PDB file of N, CA, C and O in Angstrom:
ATOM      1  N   UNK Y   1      -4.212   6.593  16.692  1.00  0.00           N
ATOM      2  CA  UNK Y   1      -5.235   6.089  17.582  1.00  0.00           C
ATOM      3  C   UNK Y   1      -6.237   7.162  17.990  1.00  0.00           C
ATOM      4  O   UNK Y   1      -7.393   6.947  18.355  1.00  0.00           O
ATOM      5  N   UNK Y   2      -5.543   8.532  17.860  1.00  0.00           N
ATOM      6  CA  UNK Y   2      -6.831   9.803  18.157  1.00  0.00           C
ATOM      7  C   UNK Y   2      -8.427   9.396  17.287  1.00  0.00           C
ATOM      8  O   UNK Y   2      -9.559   9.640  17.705  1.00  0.00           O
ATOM      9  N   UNK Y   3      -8.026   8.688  15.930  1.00  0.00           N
ATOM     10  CA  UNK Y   3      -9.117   8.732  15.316  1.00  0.00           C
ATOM     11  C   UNK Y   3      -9.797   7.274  15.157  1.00  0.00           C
ATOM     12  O   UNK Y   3     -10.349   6.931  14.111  1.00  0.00           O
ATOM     13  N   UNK Y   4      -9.677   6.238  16.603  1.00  0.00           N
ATOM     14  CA  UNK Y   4     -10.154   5.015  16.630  1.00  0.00           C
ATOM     15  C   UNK Y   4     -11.493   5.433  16.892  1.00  0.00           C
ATOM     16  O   UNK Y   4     -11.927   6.512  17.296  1.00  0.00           O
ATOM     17  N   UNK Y   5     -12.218   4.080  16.498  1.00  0.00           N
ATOM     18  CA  UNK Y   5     -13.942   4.365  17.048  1.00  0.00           C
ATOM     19  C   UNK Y   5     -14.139   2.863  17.424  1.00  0.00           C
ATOM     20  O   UNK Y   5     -14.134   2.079  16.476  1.00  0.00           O
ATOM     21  N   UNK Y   6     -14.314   2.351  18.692  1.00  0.00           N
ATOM     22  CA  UNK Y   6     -14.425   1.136  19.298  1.00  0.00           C
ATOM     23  C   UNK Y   6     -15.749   0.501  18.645  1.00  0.00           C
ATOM     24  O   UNK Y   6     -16.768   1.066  18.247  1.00  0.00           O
ATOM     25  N   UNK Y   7     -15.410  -0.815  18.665  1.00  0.00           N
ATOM     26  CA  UNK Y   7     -17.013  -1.478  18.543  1.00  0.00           C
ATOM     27  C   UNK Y   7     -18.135  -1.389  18.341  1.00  0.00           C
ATOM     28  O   UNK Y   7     -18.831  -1.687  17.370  1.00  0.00           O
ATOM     29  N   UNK Y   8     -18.387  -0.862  19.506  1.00  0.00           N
ATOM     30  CA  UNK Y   8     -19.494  -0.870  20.319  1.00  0.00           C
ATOM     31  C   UNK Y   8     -20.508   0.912  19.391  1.00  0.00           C
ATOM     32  O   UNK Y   8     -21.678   1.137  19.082  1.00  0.00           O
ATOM     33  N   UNK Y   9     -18.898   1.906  19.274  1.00  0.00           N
ATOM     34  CA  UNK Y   9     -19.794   2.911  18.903  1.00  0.00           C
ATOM     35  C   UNK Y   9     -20.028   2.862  17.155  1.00  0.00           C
ATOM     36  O   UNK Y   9     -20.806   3.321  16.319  1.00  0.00           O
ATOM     37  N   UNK Y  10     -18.776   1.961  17.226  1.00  0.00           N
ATOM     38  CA  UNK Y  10     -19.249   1.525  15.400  1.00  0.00           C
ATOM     39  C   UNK Y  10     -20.314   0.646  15.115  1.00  0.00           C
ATOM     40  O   UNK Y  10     -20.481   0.612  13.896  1.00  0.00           O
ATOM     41  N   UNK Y  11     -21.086  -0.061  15.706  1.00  0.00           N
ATOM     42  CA  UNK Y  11     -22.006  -0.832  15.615  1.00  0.00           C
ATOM     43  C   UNK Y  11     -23.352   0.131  16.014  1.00  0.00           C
ATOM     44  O   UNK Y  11     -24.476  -0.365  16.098  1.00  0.00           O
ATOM     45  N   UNK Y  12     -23.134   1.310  16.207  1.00  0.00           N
ATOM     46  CA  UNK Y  12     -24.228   1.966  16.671  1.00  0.00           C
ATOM     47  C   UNK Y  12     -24.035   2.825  15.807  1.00  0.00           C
ATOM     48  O   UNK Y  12     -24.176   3.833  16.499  1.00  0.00           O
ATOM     49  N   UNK Y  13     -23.818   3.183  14.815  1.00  0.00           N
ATOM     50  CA  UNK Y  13     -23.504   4.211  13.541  1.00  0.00           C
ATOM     51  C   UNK Y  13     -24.254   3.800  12.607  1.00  0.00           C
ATOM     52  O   UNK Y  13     -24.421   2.583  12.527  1.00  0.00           O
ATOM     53  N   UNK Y  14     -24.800   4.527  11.811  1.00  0.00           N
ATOM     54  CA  UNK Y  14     -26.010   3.867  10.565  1.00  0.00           C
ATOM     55  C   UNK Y  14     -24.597   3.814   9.585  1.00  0.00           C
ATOM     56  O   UNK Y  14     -23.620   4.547   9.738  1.00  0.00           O
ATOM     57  N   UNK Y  15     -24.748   2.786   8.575  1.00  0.00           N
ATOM     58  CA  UNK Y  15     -23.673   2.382   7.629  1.00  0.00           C
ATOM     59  C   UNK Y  15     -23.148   3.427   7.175  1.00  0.00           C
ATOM     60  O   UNK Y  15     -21.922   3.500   7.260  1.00  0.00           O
ATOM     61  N   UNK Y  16     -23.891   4.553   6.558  1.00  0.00           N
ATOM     62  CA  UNK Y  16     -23.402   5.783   5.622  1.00  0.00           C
ATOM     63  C   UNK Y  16     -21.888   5.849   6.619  1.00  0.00           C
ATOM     64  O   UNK Y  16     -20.758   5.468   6.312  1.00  0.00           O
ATOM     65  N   UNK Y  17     -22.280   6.349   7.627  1.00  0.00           N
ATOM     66  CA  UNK Y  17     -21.182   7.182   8.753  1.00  0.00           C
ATOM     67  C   UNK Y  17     -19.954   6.183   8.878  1.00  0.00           C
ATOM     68  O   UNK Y  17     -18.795   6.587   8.781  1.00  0.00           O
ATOM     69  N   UNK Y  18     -20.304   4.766   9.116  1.00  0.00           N
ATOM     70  CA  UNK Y  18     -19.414   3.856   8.920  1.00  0.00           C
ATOM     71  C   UNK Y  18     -18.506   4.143   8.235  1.00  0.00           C
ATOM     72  O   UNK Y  18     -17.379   4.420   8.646  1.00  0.00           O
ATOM     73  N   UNK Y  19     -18.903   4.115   6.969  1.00  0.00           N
ATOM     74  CA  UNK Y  19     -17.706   4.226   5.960  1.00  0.00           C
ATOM     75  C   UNK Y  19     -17.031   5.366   5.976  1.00  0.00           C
ATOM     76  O   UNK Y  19     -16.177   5.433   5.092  1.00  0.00           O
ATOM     77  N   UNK Y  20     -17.158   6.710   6.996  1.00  0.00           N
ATOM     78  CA  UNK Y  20     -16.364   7.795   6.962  1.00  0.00           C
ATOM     79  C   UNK Y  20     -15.464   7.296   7.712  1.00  0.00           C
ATOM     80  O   UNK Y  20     -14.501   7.616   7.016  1.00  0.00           O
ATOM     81  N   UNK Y  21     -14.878   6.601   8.848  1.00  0.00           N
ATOM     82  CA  UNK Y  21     -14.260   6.410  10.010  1.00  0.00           C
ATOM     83  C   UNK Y  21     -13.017   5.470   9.470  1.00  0.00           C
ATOM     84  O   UNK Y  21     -11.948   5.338  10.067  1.00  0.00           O
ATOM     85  N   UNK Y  22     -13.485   4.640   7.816  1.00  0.00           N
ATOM     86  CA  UNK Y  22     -11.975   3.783   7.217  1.00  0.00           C
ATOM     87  C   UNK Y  22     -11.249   4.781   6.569  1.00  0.00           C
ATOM     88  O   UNK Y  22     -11.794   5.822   6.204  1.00  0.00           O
ATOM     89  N   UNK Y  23     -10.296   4.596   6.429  1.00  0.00           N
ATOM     90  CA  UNK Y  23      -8.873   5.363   6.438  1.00  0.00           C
ATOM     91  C   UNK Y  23      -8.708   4.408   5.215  1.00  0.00           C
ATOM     92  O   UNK Y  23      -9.191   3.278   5.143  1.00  0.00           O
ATOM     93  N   UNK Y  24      -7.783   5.172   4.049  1.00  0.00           N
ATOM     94  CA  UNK Y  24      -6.798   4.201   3.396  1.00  0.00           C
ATOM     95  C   UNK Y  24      -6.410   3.374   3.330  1.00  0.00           C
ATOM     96  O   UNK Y  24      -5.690   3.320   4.327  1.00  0.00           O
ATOM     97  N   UNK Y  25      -6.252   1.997   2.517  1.00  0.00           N
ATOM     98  CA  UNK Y  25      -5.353   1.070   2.786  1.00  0.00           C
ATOM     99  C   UNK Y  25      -3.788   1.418   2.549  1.00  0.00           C
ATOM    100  O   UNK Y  25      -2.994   0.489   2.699  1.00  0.00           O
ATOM    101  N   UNK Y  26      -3.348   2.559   2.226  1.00  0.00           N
ATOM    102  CA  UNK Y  26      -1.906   2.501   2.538  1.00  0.00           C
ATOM    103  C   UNK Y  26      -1.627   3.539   3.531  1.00  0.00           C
ATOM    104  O   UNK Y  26      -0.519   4.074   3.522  1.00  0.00           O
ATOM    105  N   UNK Y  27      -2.856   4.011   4.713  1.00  0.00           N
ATOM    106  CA  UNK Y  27      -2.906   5.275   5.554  1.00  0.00           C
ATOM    107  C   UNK Y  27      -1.460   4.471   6.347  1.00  0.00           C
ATOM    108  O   UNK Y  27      -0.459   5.179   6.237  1.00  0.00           O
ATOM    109  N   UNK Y  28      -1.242   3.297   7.014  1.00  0.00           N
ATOM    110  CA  UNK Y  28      -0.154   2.882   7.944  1.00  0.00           C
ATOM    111  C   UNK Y  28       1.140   3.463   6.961  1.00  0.00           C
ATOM    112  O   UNK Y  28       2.030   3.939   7.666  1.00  0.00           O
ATOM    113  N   UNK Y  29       1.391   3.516   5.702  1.00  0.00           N
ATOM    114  CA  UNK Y  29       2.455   3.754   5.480  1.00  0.00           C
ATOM    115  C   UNK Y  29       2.594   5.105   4.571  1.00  0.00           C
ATOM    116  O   UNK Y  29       3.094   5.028   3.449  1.00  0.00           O
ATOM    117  N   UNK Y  30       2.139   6.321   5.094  1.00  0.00           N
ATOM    118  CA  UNK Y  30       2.038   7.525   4.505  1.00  0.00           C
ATOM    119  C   UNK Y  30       4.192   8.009   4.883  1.00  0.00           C
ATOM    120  O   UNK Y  30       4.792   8.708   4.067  1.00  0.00           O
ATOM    121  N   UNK Y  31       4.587   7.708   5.590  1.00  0.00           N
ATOM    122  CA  UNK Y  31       6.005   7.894   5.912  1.00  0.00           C
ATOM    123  C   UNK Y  31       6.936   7.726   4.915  1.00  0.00           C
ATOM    124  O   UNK Y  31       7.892   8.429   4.587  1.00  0.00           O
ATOM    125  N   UNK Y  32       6.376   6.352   4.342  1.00  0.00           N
ATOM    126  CA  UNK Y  32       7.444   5.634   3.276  1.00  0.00           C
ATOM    127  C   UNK Y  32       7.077   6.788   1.681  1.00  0.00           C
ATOM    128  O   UNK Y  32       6.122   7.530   1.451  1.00  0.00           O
ATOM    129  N   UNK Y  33       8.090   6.524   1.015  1.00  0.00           N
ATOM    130  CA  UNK Y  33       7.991   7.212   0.255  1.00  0.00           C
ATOM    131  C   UNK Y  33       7.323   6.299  -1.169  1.00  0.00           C
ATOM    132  O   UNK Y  33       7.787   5.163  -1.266  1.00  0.00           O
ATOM    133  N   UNK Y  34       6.654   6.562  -1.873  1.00  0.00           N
ATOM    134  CA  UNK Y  34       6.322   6.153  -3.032  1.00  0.00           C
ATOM    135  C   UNK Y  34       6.826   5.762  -4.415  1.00  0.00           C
ATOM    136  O   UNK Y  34       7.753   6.435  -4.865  1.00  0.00           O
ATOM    137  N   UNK Y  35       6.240   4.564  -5.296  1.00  0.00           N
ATOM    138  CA  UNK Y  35       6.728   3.661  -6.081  1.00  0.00           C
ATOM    139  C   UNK Y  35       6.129   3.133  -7.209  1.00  0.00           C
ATOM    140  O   UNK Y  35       6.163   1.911  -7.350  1.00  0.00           O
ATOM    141  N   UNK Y  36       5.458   3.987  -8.236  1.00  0.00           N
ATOM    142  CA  UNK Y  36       4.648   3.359  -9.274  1.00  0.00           C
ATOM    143  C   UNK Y  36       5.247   2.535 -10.777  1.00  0.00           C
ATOM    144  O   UNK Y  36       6.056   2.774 -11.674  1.00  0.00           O
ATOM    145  N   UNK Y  37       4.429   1.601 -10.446  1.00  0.00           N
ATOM    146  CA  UNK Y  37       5.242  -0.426 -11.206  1.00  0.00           C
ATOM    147  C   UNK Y  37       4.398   0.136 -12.257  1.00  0.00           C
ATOM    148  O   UNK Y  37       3.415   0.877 -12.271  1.00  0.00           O
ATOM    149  N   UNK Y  38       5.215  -0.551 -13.262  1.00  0.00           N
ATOM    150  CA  UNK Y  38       4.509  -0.399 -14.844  1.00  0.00           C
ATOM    151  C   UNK Y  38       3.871  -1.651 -14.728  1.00  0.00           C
ATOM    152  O   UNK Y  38       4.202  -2.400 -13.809  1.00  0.00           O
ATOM    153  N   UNK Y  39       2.931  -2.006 -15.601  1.00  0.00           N
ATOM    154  CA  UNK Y  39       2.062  -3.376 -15.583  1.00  0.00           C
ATOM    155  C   UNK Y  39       2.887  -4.676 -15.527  1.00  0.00           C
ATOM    156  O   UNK Y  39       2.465  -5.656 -14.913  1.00  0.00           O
ATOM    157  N   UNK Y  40       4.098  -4.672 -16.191  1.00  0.00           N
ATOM    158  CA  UNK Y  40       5.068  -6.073 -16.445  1.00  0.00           C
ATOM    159  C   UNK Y  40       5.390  -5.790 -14.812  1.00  0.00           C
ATOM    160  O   UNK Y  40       5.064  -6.742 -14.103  1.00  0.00           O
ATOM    161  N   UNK Y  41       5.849  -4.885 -14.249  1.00  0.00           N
ATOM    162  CA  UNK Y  41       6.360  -5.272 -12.721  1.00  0.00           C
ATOM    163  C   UNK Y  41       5.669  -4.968 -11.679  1.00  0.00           C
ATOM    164  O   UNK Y  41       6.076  -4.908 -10.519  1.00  0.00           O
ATOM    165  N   UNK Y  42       3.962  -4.653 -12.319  1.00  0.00           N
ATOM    166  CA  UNK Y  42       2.926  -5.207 -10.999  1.00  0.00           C
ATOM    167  C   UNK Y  42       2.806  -6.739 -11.283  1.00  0.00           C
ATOM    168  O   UNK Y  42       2.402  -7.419 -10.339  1.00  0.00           O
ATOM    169  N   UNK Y  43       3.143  -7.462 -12.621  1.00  0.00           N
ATOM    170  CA  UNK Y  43       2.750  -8.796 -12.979  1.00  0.00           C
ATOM    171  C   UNK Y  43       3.790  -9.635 -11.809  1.00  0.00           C
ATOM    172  O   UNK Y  43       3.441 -10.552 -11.065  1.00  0.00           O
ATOM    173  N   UNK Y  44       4.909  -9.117 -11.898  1.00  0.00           N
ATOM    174  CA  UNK Y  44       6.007  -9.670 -11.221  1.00  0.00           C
ATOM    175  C   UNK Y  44       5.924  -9.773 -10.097  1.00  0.00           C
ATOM    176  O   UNK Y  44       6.077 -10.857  -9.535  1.00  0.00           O
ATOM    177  N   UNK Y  45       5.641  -8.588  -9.431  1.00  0.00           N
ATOM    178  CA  UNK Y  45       5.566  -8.445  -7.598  1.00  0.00           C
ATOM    179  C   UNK Y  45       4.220  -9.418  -7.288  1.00  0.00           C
ATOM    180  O   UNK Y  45       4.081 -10.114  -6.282  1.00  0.00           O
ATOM    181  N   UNK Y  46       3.210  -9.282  -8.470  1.00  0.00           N
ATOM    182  CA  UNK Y  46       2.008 -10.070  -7.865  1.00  0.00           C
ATOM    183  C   UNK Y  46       2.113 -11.604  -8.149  1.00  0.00           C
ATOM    184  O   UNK Y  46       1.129 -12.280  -7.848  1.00  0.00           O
ATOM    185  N   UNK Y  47       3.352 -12.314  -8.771  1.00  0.00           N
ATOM    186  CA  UNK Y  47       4.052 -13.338  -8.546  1.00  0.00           C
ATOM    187  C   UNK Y  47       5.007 -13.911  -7.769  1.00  0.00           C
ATOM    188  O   UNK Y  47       5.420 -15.066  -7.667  1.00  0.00           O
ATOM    189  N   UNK Y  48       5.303 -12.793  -7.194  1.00  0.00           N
ATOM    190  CA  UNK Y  48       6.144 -13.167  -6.214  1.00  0.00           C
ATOM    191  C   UNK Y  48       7.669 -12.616  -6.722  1.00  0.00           C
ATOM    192  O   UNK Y  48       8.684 -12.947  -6.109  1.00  0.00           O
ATOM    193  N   UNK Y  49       7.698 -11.941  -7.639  1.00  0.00           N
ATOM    194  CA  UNK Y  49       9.288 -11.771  -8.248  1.00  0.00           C
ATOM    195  C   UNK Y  49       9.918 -10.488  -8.028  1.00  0.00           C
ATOM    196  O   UNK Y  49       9.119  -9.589  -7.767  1.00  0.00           O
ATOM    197  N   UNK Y  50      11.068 -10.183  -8.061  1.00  0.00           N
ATOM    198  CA  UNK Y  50      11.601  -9.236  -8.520  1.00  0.00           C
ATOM    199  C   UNK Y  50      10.955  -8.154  -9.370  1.00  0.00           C
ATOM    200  O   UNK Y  50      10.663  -8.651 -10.458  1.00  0.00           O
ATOM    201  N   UNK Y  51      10.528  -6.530  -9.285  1.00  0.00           N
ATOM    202  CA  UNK Y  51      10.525  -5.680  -9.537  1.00  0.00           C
ATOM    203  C   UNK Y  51      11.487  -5.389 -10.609  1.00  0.00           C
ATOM    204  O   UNK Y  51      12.589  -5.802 -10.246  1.00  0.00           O
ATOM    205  N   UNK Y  52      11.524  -5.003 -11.451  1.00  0.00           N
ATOM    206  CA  UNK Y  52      13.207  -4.777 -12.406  1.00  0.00           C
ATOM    207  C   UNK Y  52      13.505  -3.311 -12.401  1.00  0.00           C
ATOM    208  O   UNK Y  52      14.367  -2.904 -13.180  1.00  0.00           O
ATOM    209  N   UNK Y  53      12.769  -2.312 -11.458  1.00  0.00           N
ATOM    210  CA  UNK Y  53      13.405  -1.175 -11.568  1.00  0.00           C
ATOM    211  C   UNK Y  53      14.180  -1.175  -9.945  1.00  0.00           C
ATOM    212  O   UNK Y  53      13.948  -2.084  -9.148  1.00  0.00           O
ATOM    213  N   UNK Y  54      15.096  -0.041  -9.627  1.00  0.00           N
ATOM    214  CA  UNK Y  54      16.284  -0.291  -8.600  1.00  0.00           C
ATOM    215  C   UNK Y  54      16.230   1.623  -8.100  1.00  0.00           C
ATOM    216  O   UNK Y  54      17.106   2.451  -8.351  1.00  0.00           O
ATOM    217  N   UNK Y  55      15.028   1.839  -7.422  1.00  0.00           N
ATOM    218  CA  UNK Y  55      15.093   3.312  -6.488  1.00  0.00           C
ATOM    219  C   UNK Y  55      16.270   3.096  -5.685  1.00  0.00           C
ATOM    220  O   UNK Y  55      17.142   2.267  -5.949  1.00  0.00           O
ATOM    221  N   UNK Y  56      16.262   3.806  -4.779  1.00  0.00           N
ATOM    222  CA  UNK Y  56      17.379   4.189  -3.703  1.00  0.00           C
ATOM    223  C   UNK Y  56      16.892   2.673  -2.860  1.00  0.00           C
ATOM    224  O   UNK Y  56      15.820   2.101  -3.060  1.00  0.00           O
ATOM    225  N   UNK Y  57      17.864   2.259  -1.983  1.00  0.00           N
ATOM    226  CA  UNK Y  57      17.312   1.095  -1.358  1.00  0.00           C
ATOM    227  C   UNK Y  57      16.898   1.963  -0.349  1.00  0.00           C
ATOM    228  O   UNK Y  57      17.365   3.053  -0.018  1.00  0.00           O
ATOM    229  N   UNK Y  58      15.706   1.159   0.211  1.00  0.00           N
ATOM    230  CA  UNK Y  58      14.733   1.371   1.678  1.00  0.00           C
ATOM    231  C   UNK Y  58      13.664   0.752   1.432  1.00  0.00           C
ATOM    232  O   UNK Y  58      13.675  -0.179   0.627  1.00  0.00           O
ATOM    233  N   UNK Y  59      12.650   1.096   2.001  1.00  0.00           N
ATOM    234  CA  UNK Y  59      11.089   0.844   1.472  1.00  0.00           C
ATOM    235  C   UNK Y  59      10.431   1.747   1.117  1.00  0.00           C
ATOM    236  O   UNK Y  59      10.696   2.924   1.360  1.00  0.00           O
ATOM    237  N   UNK Y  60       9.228   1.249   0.328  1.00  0.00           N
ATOM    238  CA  UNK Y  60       8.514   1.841  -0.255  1.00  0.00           C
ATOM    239  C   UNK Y  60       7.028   1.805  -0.260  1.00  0.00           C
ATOM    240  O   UNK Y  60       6.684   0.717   0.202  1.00  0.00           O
ATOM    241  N   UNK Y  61       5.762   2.699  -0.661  1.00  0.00           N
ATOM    242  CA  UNK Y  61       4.834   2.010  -0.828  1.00  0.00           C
ATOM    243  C   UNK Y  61       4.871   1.939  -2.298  1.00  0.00           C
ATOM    244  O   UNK Y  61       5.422   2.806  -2.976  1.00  0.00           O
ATOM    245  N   UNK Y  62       4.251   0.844  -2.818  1.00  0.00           N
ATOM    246  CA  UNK Y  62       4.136   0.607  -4.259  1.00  0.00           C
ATOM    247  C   UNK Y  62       2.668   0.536  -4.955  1.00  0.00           C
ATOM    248  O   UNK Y  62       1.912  -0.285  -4.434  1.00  0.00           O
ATOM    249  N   UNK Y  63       2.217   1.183  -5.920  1.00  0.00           N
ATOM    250  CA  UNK Y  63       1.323   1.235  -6.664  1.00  0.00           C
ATOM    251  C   UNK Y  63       1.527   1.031  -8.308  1.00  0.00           C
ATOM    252  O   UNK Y  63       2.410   1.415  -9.075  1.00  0.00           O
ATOM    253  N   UNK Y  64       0.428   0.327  -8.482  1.00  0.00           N
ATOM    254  CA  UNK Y  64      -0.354   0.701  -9.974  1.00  0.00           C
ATOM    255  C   UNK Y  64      -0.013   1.891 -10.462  1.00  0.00           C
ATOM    256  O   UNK Y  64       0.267   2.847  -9.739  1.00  0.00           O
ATOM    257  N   UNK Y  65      -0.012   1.925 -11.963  1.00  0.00           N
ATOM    258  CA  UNK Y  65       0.074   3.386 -12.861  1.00  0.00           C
ATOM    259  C   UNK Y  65      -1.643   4.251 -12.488  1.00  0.00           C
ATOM    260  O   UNK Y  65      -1.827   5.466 -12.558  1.00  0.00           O
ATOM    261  N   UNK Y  66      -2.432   3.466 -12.201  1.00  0.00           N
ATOM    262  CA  UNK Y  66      -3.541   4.245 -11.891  1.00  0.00           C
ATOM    263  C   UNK Y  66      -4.326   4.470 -10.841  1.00  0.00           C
ATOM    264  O   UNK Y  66      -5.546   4.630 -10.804  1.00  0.00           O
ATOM    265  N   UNK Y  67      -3.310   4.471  -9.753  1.00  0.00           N
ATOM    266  CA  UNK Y  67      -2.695   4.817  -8.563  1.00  0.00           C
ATOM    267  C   UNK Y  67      -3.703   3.874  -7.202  1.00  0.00           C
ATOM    268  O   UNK Y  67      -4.259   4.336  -6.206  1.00  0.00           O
ATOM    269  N   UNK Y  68      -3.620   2.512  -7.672  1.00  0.00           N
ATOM    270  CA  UNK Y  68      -4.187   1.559  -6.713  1.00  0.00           C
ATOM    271  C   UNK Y  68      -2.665   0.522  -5.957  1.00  0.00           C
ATOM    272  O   UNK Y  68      -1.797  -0.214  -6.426  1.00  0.00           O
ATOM    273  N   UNK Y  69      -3.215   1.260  -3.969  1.00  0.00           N
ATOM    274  CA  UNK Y  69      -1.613   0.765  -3.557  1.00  0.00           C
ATOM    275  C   UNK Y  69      -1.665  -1.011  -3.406  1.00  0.00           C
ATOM    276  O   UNK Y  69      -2.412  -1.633  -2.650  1.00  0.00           O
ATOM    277  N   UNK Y  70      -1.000  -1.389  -4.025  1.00  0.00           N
ATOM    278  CA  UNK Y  70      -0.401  -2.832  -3.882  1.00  0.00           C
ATOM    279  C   UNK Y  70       0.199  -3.325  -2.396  1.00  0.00           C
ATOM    280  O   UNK Y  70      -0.146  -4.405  -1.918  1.00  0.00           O
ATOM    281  N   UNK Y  71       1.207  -2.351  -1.659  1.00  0.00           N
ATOM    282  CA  UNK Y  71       1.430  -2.675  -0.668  1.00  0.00           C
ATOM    283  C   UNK Y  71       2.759  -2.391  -0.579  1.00  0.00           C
ATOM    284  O   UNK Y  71       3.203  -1.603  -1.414  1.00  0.00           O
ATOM    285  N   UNK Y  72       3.526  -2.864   0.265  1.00  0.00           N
ATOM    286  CA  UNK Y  72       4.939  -2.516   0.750  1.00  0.00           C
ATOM    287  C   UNK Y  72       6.024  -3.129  -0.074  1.00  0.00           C
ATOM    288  O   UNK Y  72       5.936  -4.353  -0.172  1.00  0.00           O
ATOM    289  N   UNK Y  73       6.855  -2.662  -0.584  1.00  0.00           N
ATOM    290  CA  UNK Y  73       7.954  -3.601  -0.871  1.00  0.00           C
ATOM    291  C   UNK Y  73       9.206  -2.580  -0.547  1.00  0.00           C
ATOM    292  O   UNK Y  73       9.187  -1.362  -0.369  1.00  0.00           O
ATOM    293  N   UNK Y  74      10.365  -3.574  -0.534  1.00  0.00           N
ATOM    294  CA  UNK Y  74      11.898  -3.506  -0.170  1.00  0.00           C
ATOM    295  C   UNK Y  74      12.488  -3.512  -1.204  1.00  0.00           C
ATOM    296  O   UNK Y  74      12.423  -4.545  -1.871  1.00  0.00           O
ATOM    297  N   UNK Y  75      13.425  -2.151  -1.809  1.00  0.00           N
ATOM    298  CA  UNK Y  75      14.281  -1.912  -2.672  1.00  0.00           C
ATOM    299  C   UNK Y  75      15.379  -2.450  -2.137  1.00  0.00           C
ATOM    300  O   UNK Y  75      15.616  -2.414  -0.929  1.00  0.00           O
ATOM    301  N   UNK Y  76      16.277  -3.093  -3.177  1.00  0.00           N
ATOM    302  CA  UNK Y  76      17.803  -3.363  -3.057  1.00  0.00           C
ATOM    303  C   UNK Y  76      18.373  -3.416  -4.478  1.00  0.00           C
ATOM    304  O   UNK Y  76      17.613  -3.437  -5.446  1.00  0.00           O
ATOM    305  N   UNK Y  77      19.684  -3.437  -4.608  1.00  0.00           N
ATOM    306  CA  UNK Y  77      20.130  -3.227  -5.715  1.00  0.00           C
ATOM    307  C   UNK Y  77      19.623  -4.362  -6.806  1.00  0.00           C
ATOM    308  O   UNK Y  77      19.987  -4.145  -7.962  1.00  0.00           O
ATOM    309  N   UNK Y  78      18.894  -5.445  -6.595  1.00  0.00           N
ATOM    310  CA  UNK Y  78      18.637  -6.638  -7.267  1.00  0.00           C
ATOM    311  C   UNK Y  78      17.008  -5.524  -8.021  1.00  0.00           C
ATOM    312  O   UNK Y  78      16.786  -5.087  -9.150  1.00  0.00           O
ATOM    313  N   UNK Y  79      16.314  -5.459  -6.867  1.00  0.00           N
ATOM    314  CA  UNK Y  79      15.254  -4.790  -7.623  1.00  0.00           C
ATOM    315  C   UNK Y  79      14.419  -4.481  -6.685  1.00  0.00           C
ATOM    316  O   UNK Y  79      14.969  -3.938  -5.726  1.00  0.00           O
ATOM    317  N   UNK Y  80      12.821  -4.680  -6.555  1.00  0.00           N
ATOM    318  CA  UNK Y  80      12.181  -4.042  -5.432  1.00  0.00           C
ATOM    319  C   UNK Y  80      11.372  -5.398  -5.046  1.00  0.00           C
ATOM    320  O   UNK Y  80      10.876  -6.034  -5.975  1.00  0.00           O
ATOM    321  N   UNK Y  81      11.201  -5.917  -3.567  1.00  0.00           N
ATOM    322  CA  UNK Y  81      10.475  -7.187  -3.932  1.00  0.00           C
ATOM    323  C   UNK Y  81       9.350  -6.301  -2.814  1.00  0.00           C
ATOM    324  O   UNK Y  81       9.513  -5.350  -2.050  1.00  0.00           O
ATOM    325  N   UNK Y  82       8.253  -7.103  -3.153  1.00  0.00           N
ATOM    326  CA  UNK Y  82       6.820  -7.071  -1.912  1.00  0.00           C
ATOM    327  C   UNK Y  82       6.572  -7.526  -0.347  1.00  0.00           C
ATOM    328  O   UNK Y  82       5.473  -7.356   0.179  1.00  0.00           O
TER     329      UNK Y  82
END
């Protein structure tokens, strides 16, 4: 939250500057440790399925081979789901 910028002062920023103040879409989960899906098991997670590889169970963030984050998913011994 040190690096919020309210409303009011973001609406008063010329666009360029705007776009310095967004953060990552996987900045909330820099903690979790990382997870890159080969294309058959980004096809899967972006269906809704089972992952077919099996990390340590916890969570993860998960990405693309060319390092675009997909989002969160949950390892378990079955596989990793989203």
């Amino acid at each position: 939250l040190s690096q919020a910028v309210n409303l009011q002062a973001l609406e008063a920023m010329p666009a360029a500057d705007r776009l310095q103040c967004l953060l990552p879409s996987d900045a909330f989960a820099v903690a979790l440790q990382s997870c890159t899906l080969d294309s058959a098991d980004c096809r899967r997670i972006g269906q809704g399925q089972l992952a077919r590889i099996t990390p340590e169970p916890g969570f993860y963030r998960l990405y693309e081979a060319n390092g675009r984050f997909l989002g969160v998913g949950e390892a378990t011994a079955e596989g990793v789901r989203a």
